[in-house]
């Protein structure tokens, strides 16, 4: 099995290999989540799977980089993304705004990337405690995949850098509303200096909110003869531009939903729609350029076009007039391959709705 490099092989691999493997894993986690003793933790665990399964479906495309070991990569990707989505739900829906609580919860994401880490009491700062071992099972699943990688040490620093930034974003993003923008701005301004790239603080914050770089690195570790030099190139290719494009698209389609819910949305910090679209296209151009020097560059470029397709085909886009018009501009920028993937995603979403399935 080789890494897909064209539309036909990618869509075939997604339908025949990736999605069945993802759905098999998610079914197992959904069953475990349904047995969580605490009602609120159970509700949030199930909701995160039911409403965010497409995060696993999209992220798992990177499992194809592992070639014959793609199922092992997908095992990690689904477990790690499920941790991310579950914790995001807990923080978003929390009555707490205690950064200690958010930091304790997100220790799980760092422990999942540390094969020999001892698990903590992740819920120690909140009332809800008993998840029946659900979060611990997700963490240990990730750890077991990493324990089988003799070359894990090559990527450990890169992975922890990305995950630490992700966790800090989540902690600062979920403190009380009066403080979050100031904290995010201060943190982002201090961190982005090392990038030597011109971007606004909210754009840098968006770059830290993606797990794609982690998935790409883990899947690459499952390839034969991976080198430290190549892993460094992968990290630099995905952070900041690919990850930034990913999360800005996520916020782009959520603008109305976040406005109603009074939730923070990085796209609302742009002075106007024209500037926002110009910056999104800049992120797209730089993302495409950044992966061009990687092995399997056709695969990476297809996945970037796939980001446009996945997000712009979401039903939320069609419910917002301004977003719908801007989405057409972005989609045209992705060319015929993005349009093909967009139509594929639209058809897939329609079939899922007709079948009444979450995933």
GROMACS .gro file of C-alpha atoms in nm:
model
  359
    1UNK     CA    1   0.000   0.000   0.000
    2UNK     CA    2   0.145   0.337  -0.104
    3UNK     CA    3   0.065   0.693   0.001
    4UNK     CA    4  -0.211   0.828  -0.231
    5UNK     CA    5  -0.098   1.107  -0.460
    6UNK     CA    6  -0.404   1.176  -0.675
    7UNK     CA    7  -0.774   1.238  -0.625
    8UNK     CA    8  -0.891   0.891  -0.722
    9UNK     CA    9  -0.651   0.704  -0.496
   10UNK     CA   10  -0.713   0.946  -0.207
   11UNK     CA   11  -1.092   0.927  -0.218
   12UNK     CA   12  -1.081   0.549  -0.265
   13UNK     CA   13  -0.848   0.510   0.032
   14UNK     CA   14  -1.066   0.737   0.244
   15UNK     CA   15  -1.383   0.543   0.166
   16UNK     CA   16  -1.240   0.191   0.174
   17UNK     CA   17  -0.971   0.215   0.443
   18UNK     CA   18  -0.980   0.528   0.654
   19UNK     CA   19  -1.349   0.577   0.727
   20UNK     CA   20  -1.423   0.212   0.818
   21UNK     CA   21  -1.124   0.213   1.054
   22UNK     CA   22  -1.230   0.545   1.210
   23UNK     CA   23  -1.592   0.436   1.254
   24UNK     CA   24  -1.484   0.109   1.412
   25UNK     CA   25  -1.274   0.299   1.666
   26UNK     CA   26  -1.541   0.561   1.733
   27UNK     CA   27  -1.804   0.293   1.791
   28UNK     CA   28  -1.584   0.146   2.063
   29UNK     CA   29  -1.530   0.484   2.230
   30UNK     CA   30  -1.900   0.568   2.206
   31UNK     CA   31  -1.987   0.241   2.380
   32UNK     CA   32  -1.738   0.318   2.658
   33UNK     CA   33  -1.866   0.677   2.687
   34UNK     CA   34  -2.224   0.552   2.727
   35UNK     CA   35  -2.114   0.367   3.043
   36UNK     CA   36  -1.965   0.671   3.219
   37UNK     CA   37  -2.125   0.683   3.568
   38UNK     CA   38  -2.137   1.063   3.605
   39UNK     CA   39  -2.429   1.198   3.403
   40UNK     CA   40  -2.265   1.527   3.299
   41UNK     CA   41  -1.935   1.366   3.195
   42UNK     CA   42  -2.131   1.100   3.005
   43UNK     CA   43  -2.338   1.366   2.828
   44UNK     CA   44  -2.032   1.565   2.720
   45UNK     CA   45  -1.837   1.256   2.610
   46UNK     CA   46  -2.124   1.135   2.392
   47UNK     CA   47  -2.193   1.483   2.255
   48UNK     CA   48  -1.829   1.530   2.157
   49UNK     CA   49  -1.838   1.208   1.952
   50UNK     CA   50  -2.179   1.271   1.799
   51UNK     CA   51  -2.112   1.629   1.689
   52UNK     CA   52  -1.739   1.619   1.615
   53UNK     CA   53  -1.682   1.280   1.452
   54UNK     CA   54  -1.577   1.460   1.133
   55UNK     CA   55  -1.266   1.581   1.318
   56UNK     CA   56  -1.154   1.219   1.347
   57UNK     CA   57  -1.260   1.141   0.991
   58UNK     CA   58  -1.061   1.433   0.854
   59UNK     CA   59  -0.757   1.394   1.078
   60UNK     CA   60  -0.732   1.022   1.008
   61UNK     CA   61  -0.637   1.089   0.645
   62UNK     CA   62  -0.284   1.134   0.780
   63UNK     CA   63  -0.288   0.770   0.881
   64UNK     CA   64  -0.231   0.694   0.513
   65UNK     CA   65   0.125   0.826   0.553
   66UNK     CA   66   0.192   0.518   0.766
   67UNK     CA   67   0.116   0.302   0.459
   68UNK     CA   68   0.070  -0.061   0.574
   69UNK     CA   69   0.060   0.057   0.938
   70UNK     CA   70  -0.231   0.293   0.876
   71UNK     CA   71  -0.463   0.117   1.124
   72UNK     CA   72  -0.212   0.171   1.404
   73UNK     CA   73  -0.186   0.539   1.311
   74UNK     CA   74  -0.564   0.573   1.303
   75UNK     CA   75  -0.591   0.406   1.644
   76UNK     CA   76  -0.376   0.688   1.784
   77UNK     CA   77  -0.541   0.966   1.582
   78UNK     CA   78  -0.897   0.875   1.683
   79UNK     CA   79  -0.808   0.837   2.052
   80UNK     CA   80  -0.610   1.163   2.062
   81UNK     CA   81  -0.870   1.364   1.871
   82UNK     CA   82  -1.143   1.222   2.095
   83UNK     CA   83  -0.950   1.347   2.399
   84UNK     CA   84  -0.924   1.690   2.236
   85UNK     CA   85  -1.294   1.709   2.148
   86UNK     CA   86  -1.408   1.577   2.487
   87UNK     CA   87  -1.194   1.826   2.681
   88UNK     CA   88  -1.309   2.107   2.454
   89UNK     CA   89  -1.669   2.021   2.539
   90UNK     CA   90  -1.591   2.006   2.910
   91UNK     CA   91  -1.423   2.348   2.901
   92UNK     CA   92  -1.681   2.512   2.672
   93UNK     CA   93  -1.979   2.388   2.874
   94UNK     CA   94  -1.813   2.423   3.214
   95UNK     CA   95  -1.959   2.636   3.493
   96UNK     CA   96  -1.596   2.682   3.601
   97UNK     CA   97  -1.355   2.941   3.463
   98UNK     CA   98  -1.068   2.813   3.677
   99UNK     CA   99  -0.746   2.785   3.473
  100UNK     CA  100  -0.623   2.521   3.720
  101UNK     CA  101  -0.916   2.301   3.618
  102UNK     CA  102  -0.845   2.346   3.247
  103UNK     CA  103  -0.473   2.284   3.298
  104UNK     CA  104  -0.542   1.964   3.494
  105UNK     CA  105  -0.778   1.835   3.225
  106UNK     CA  106  -0.527   1.904   2.948
  107UNK     CA  107  -0.252   1.713   3.125
  108UNK     CA  108  -0.421   1.419   2.953
  109UNK     CA  109  -0.309   1.548   2.612
  110UNK     CA  110   0.053   1.573   2.723
  111UNK     CA  111   0.046   1.234   2.897
  112UNK     CA  112  -0.098   1.078   2.580
  113UNK     CA  113   0.225   1.185   2.406
  114UNK     CA  114   0.449   1.050   2.682
  115UNK     CA  115   0.473   0.669   2.663
  116UNK     CA  116   0.583   0.620   3.025
  117UNK     CA  117   0.382   0.899   3.191
  118UNK     CA  118   0.185   0.822   3.505
  119UNK     CA  119  -0.179   0.922   3.472
  120UNK     CA  120  -0.314   1.201   3.694
  121UNK     CA  121  -0.647   1.276   3.854
  122UNK     CA  122  -0.753   1.492   3.561
  123UNK     CA  123  -1.084   1.599   3.719
  124UNK     CA  124  -0.932   1.703   4.051
  125UNK     CA  125  -1.052   2.066   4.032
  126UNK     CA  126  -1.413   1.996   3.934
  127UNK     CA  127  -1.725   1.853   4.092
  128UNK     CA  128  -1.774   1.581   3.830
  129UNK     CA  129  -1.519   1.305   3.894
  130UNK     CA  130  -1.630   0.956   3.797
  131UNK     CA  131  -1.589   0.885   3.425
  132UNK     CA  132  -1.546   0.511   3.476
  133UNK     CA  133  -1.191   0.526   3.340
  134UNK     CA  134  -1.293   0.678   3.004
  135UNK     CA  135  -1.029   0.951   2.978
  136UNK     CA  136  -0.760   0.721   3.118
  137UNK     CA  137  -0.846   0.461   2.852
  138UNK     CA  138  -0.807   0.720   2.576
  139UNK     CA  139  -0.469   0.829   2.713
  140UNK     CA  140  -0.334   0.476   2.756
  141UNK     CA  141  -0.446   0.381   2.404
  142UNK     CA  142  -0.226   0.660   2.268
  143UNK     CA  143   0.060   0.563   2.497
  144UNK     CA  144   0.050   0.200   2.384
  145UNK     CA  145   0.083   0.302   2.020
  146UNK     CA  146   0.386   0.515   2.106
  147UNK     CA  147   0.541   0.241   2.320
  148UNK     CA  148   0.567   0.026   2.008
  149UNK     CA  149   0.765   0.296   1.823
  150UNK     CA  150   1.136   0.247   1.876
  151UNK     CA  151   1.202   0.578   1.699
  152UNK     CA  152   0.956   0.784   1.905
  153UNK     CA  153   1.238   0.983   2.063
  154UNK     CA  154   1.305   1.146   1.725
  155UNK     CA  155   0.973   1.332   1.736
  156UNK     CA  156   0.914   1.368   2.110
  157UNK     CA  157   1.026   1.731   2.136
  158UNK     CA  158   0.833   1.837   1.826
  159UNK     CA  159   0.516   1.668   1.951
  160UNK     CA  160   0.538   1.819   2.297
  161UNK     CA  161   0.603   2.166   2.153
  162UNK     CA  162   0.285   2.146   1.947
  163UNK     CA  163   0.077   1.992   2.226
  164UNK     CA  164   0.198   2.241   2.488
  165UNK     CA  165   0.094   2.532   2.266
  166UNK     CA  166  -0.243   2.366   2.207
  167UNK     CA  167  -0.301   2.319   2.580
  168UNK     CA  168  -0.201   2.677   2.665
  169UNK     CA  169  -0.444   2.804   2.403
  170UNK     CA  170  -0.729   2.603   2.554
  171UNK     CA  171  -0.647   2.718   2.907
  172UNK     CA  172  -0.635   3.087   2.812
  173UNK     CA  173  -0.936   3.061   2.580
  174UNK     CA  174  -1.168   2.930   2.850
  175UNK     CA  175  -1.098   3.163   3.142
  176UNK     CA  176  -1.367   3.420   3.231
  177UNK     CA  177  -1.481   3.634   2.937
  178UNK     CA  178  -1.346   3.955   3.088
  179UNK     CA  179  -0.991   3.818   3.091
  180UNK     CA  180  -0.963   3.579   2.796
  181UNK     CA  181  -0.880   3.823   2.515
  182UNK     CA  182  -0.612   3.998   2.718
  183UNK     CA  183  -0.458   3.666   2.826
  184UNK     CA  184  -0.468   3.525   2.474
  185UNK     CA  185  -0.317   3.840   2.327
  186UNK     CA  186  -0.033   3.851   2.582
  187UNK     CA  187   0.044   3.482   2.542
  188UNK     CA  188   0.028   3.490   2.161
  189UNK     CA  189   0.241   3.804   2.129
  190UNK     CA  190   0.513   3.650   2.347
  191UNK     CA  191   0.511   3.313   2.167
  192UNK     CA  192   0.490   3.433   1.807
  193UNK     CA  193   0.818   3.627   1.827
  194UNK     CA  194   1.010   3.304   1.768
  195UNK     CA  195   0.828   3.244   1.437
  196UNK     CA  196   0.963   3.550   1.257
  197UNK     CA  197   0.639   3.560   1.058
  198UNK     CA  198   0.406   3.858   1.022
  199UNK     CA  199   0.069   3.766   1.165
  200UNK     CA  200  -0.181   3.903   1.412
  201UNK     CA  201  -0.196   3.763   1.764
  202UNK     CA  202  -0.533   3.595   1.695
  203UNK     CA  203  -0.390   3.429   1.383
  204UNK     CA  204  -0.101   3.286   1.584
  205UNK     CA  205  -0.348   3.162   1.846
  206UNK     CA  206  -0.540   2.985   1.569
  207UNK     CA  207  -0.220   2.817   1.449
  208UNK     CA  208  -0.176   2.653   1.789
  209UNK     CA  209  -0.530   2.512   1.796
  210UNK     CA  210  -0.483   2.229   1.545
  211UNK     CA  211  -0.378   1.868   1.600
  212UNK     CA  212  -0.285   1.806   1.234
  213UNK     CA  213   0.089   1.849   1.288
  214UNK     CA  214   0.080   1.589   1.565
  215UNK     CA  215  -0.108   1.341   1.345
  216UNK     CA  216   0.133   1.394   1.057
  217UNK     CA  217   0.436   1.338   1.282
  218UNK     CA  218   0.295   1.024   1.446
  219UNK     CA  219   0.198   0.870   1.112
  220UNK     CA  220   0.541   0.955   0.971
  221UNK     CA  221   0.706   0.773   1.262
  222UNK     CA  222   0.533   0.458   1.139
  223UNK     CA  223   0.712   0.490   0.805
  224UNK     CA  224   1.039   0.302   0.753
  225UNK     CA  225   1.361   0.503   0.760
  226UNK     CA  226   1.214   0.827   0.893
  227UNK     CA  227   1.483   1.074   0.999
  228UNK     CA  228   1.507   1.353   1.256
  229UNK     CA  229   1.569   1.601   0.975
  230UNK     CA  230   1.250   1.506   0.794
  231UNK     CA  231   1.046   1.525   1.114
  232UNK     CA  232   1.175   1.879   1.169
  233UNK     CA  233   1.069   1.971   0.815
  234UNK     CA  234   0.723   1.826   0.876
  235UNK     CA  235   0.676   2.030   1.192
  236UNK     CA  236   0.789   2.351   1.018
  237UNK     CA  237   0.564   2.277   0.721
  238UNK     CA  238   0.253   2.225   0.935
  239UNK     CA  239   0.316   2.491   1.196
  240UNK     CA  240   0.212   2.764   1.148
  241UNK     CA  241   0.051   2.774   0.803
  242UNK     CA  242  -0.135   2.444   0.760
  243UNK     CA  243  -0.255   2.442   1.119
  244UNK     CA  244  -0.351   2.809   1.098
  245UNK     CA  245  -0.556   2.755   0.783
  246UNK     CA  246  -0.728   2.459   0.949
  247UNK     CA  247  -0.844   2.648   1.257
  248UNK     CA  248  -0.927   2.975   1.082
  249UNK     CA  249  -1.159   2.778   0.851
  250UNK     CA  250  -1.319   2.622   1.157
  251UNK     CA  251  -1.385   2.967   1.305
  252UNK     CA  252  -1.490   3.102   0.966
  253UNK     CA  253  -1.790   2.868   0.942
  254UNK     CA  254  -1.880   2.906   1.313
  255UNK     CA  255  -1.921   3.286   1.310
  256UNK     CA  256  -2.300   3.299   1.349
  257UNK     CA  257  -2.308   3.011   1.597
  258UNK     CA  258  -2.042   3.178   1.813
  259UNK     CA  259  -2.214   3.517   1.788
  260UNK     CA  260  -2.538   3.368   1.922
  261UNK     CA  261  -2.354   3.176   2.194
  262UNK     CA  262  -2.130   3.475   2.275
  263UNK     CA  263  -1.827   3.252   2.226
  264UNK     CA  264  -1.485   3.378   2.124
  265UNK     CA  265  -1.421   3.356   1.749
  266UNK     CA  266  -1.084   3.457   1.603
  267UNK     CA  267  -1.234   3.552   1.266
  268UNK     CA  268  -1.431   3.835   1.427
  269UNK     CA  269  -1.105   4.016   1.508
  270UNK     CA  270  -1.043   4.092   1.140
  271UNK     CA  271  -1.145   4.454   1.063
  272UNK     CA  272  -1.370   4.349   0.775
  273UNK     CA  273  -1.467   4.062   0.545
  274UNK     CA  274  -1.222   4.160   0.270
  275UNK     CA  275  -0.922   4.153   0.503
  276UNK     CA  276  -1.035   3.818   0.643
  277UNK     CA  277  -1.064   3.656   0.299
  278UNK     CA  278  -0.728   3.801   0.194
  279UNK     CA  279  -0.564   3.655   0.503
  280UNK     CA  280  -0.731   3.316   0.459
  281UNK     CA  281  -0.606   3.300   0.101
  282UNK     CA  282  -0.259   3.400   0.225
  283UNK     CA  283  -0.266   3.113   0.473
  284UNK     CA  284  -0.375   2.880   0.193
  285UNK     CA  285  -0.093   2.991  -0.039
  286UNK     CA  286   0.170   2.964   0.234
  287UNK     CA  287   0.037   2.627   0.348
  288UNK     CA  288   0.062   2.488  -0.006
  289UNK     CA  289   0.411   2.629  -0.041
  290UNK     CA  290   0.525   2.497   0.298
  291UNK     CA  291   0.445   2.132   0.215
  292UNK     CA  292   0.596   2.143  -0.134
  293UNK     CA  293   0.939   2.029  -0.014
  294UNK     CA  294   0.807   1.729   0.181
  295UNK     CA  295   0.805   1.371   0.051
  296UNK     CA  296   0.459   1.279  -0.084
  297UNK     CA  297   0.396   1.647  -0.155
  298UNK     CA  298   0.098   1.564  -0.378
  299UNK     CA  299  -0.068   1.395  -0.081
  300UNK     CA  300  -0.004   1.693   0.147
  301UNK     CA  301  -0.130   1.941  -0.111
  302UNK     CA  302  -0.445   1.734  -0.160
  303UNK     CA  303  -0.511   1.730   0.215
  304UNK     CA  304  -0.484   2.110   0.223
  305UNK     CA  305  -0.739   2.135  -0.057
  306UNK     CA  306  -0.939   1.884   0.144
  307UNK     CA  307  -0.948   2.127   0.437
  308UNK     CA  308  -1.123   2.381   0.216
  309UNK     CA  309  -1.366   2.114   0.098
  310UNK     CA  310  -1.451   1.970   0.440
  311UNK     CA  311  -1.522   2.303   0.605
  312UNK     CA  312  -1.681   2.487   0.314
  313UNK     CA  313  -1.923   2.198   0.251
  314UNK     CA  314  -2.058   2.220   0.606
  315UNK     CA  315  -2.428   2.304   0.635
  316UNK     CA  316  -2.340   2.604   0.854
  317UNK     CA  317  -2.197   2.778   0.549
  318UNK     CA  318  -2.532   2.773   0.367
  319UNK     CA  319  -2.710   2.925   0.667
  320UNK     CA  320  -2.494   3.243   0.663
  321UNK     CA  321  -2.522   3.468   0.358
  322UNK     CA  322  -2.188   3.651   0.398
  323UNK     CA  323  -2.004   3.330   0.483
  324UNK     CA  324  -2.160   3.155   0.183
  325UNK     CA  325  -2.041   3.427  -0.055
  326UNK     CA  326  -1.690   3.430   0.089
  327UNK     CA  327  -1.678   3.050   0.079
  328UNK     CA  328  -1.727   3.059  -0.298
  329UNK     CA  329  -1.419   3.281  -0.333
  330UNK     CA  330  -1.209   3.050  -0.116
  331UNK     CA  331  -1.327   2.739  -0.297
  332UNK     CA  332  -1.242   2.886  -0.638
  333UNK     CA  333  -0.896   2.957  -0.504
  334UNK     CA  334  -0.851   2.586  -0.438
  335UNK     CA  335  -0.906   2.500  -0.805
  336UNK     CA  336  -1.071   2.199  -0.967
  337UNK     CA  337  -0.931   1.948  -0.718
  338UNK     CA  338  -1.083   2.139  -0.426
  339UNK     CA  339  -1.414   2.158  -0.614
  340UNK     CA  340  -1.411   1.781  -0.674
  341UNK     CA  341  -1.340   1.714  -0.305
  342UNK     CA  342  -1.607   1.967  -0.208
  343UNK     CA  343  -1.870   1.784  -0.414
  344UNK     CA  344  -1.751   1.455  -0.266
  345UNK     CA  345  -1.789   1.595   0.088
  346UNK     CA  346  -2.133   1.738   0.012
  347UNK     CA  347  -2.252   1.401  -0.118
  348UNK     CA  348  -2.105   1.218   0.180
  349UNK     CA  349  -2.273   1.454   0.429
  350UNK     CA  350  -2.606   1.418   0.247
  351UNK     CA  351  -2.586   1.039   0.258
  352UNK     CA  352  -2.507   1.048   0.631
  353UNK     CA  353  -2.809   1.269   0.697
  354UNK     CA  354  -3.035   1.039   0.498
  355UNK     CA  355  -2.901   0.740   0.688
  356UNK     CA  356  -2.947   0.923   1.019
  357UNK     CA  357  -2.592   0.844   1.130
  358UNK     CA  358  -2.348   1.048   1.339
  359UNK     CA  359  -2.059   0.872   1.167
   0.00000   0.00000   0.00000
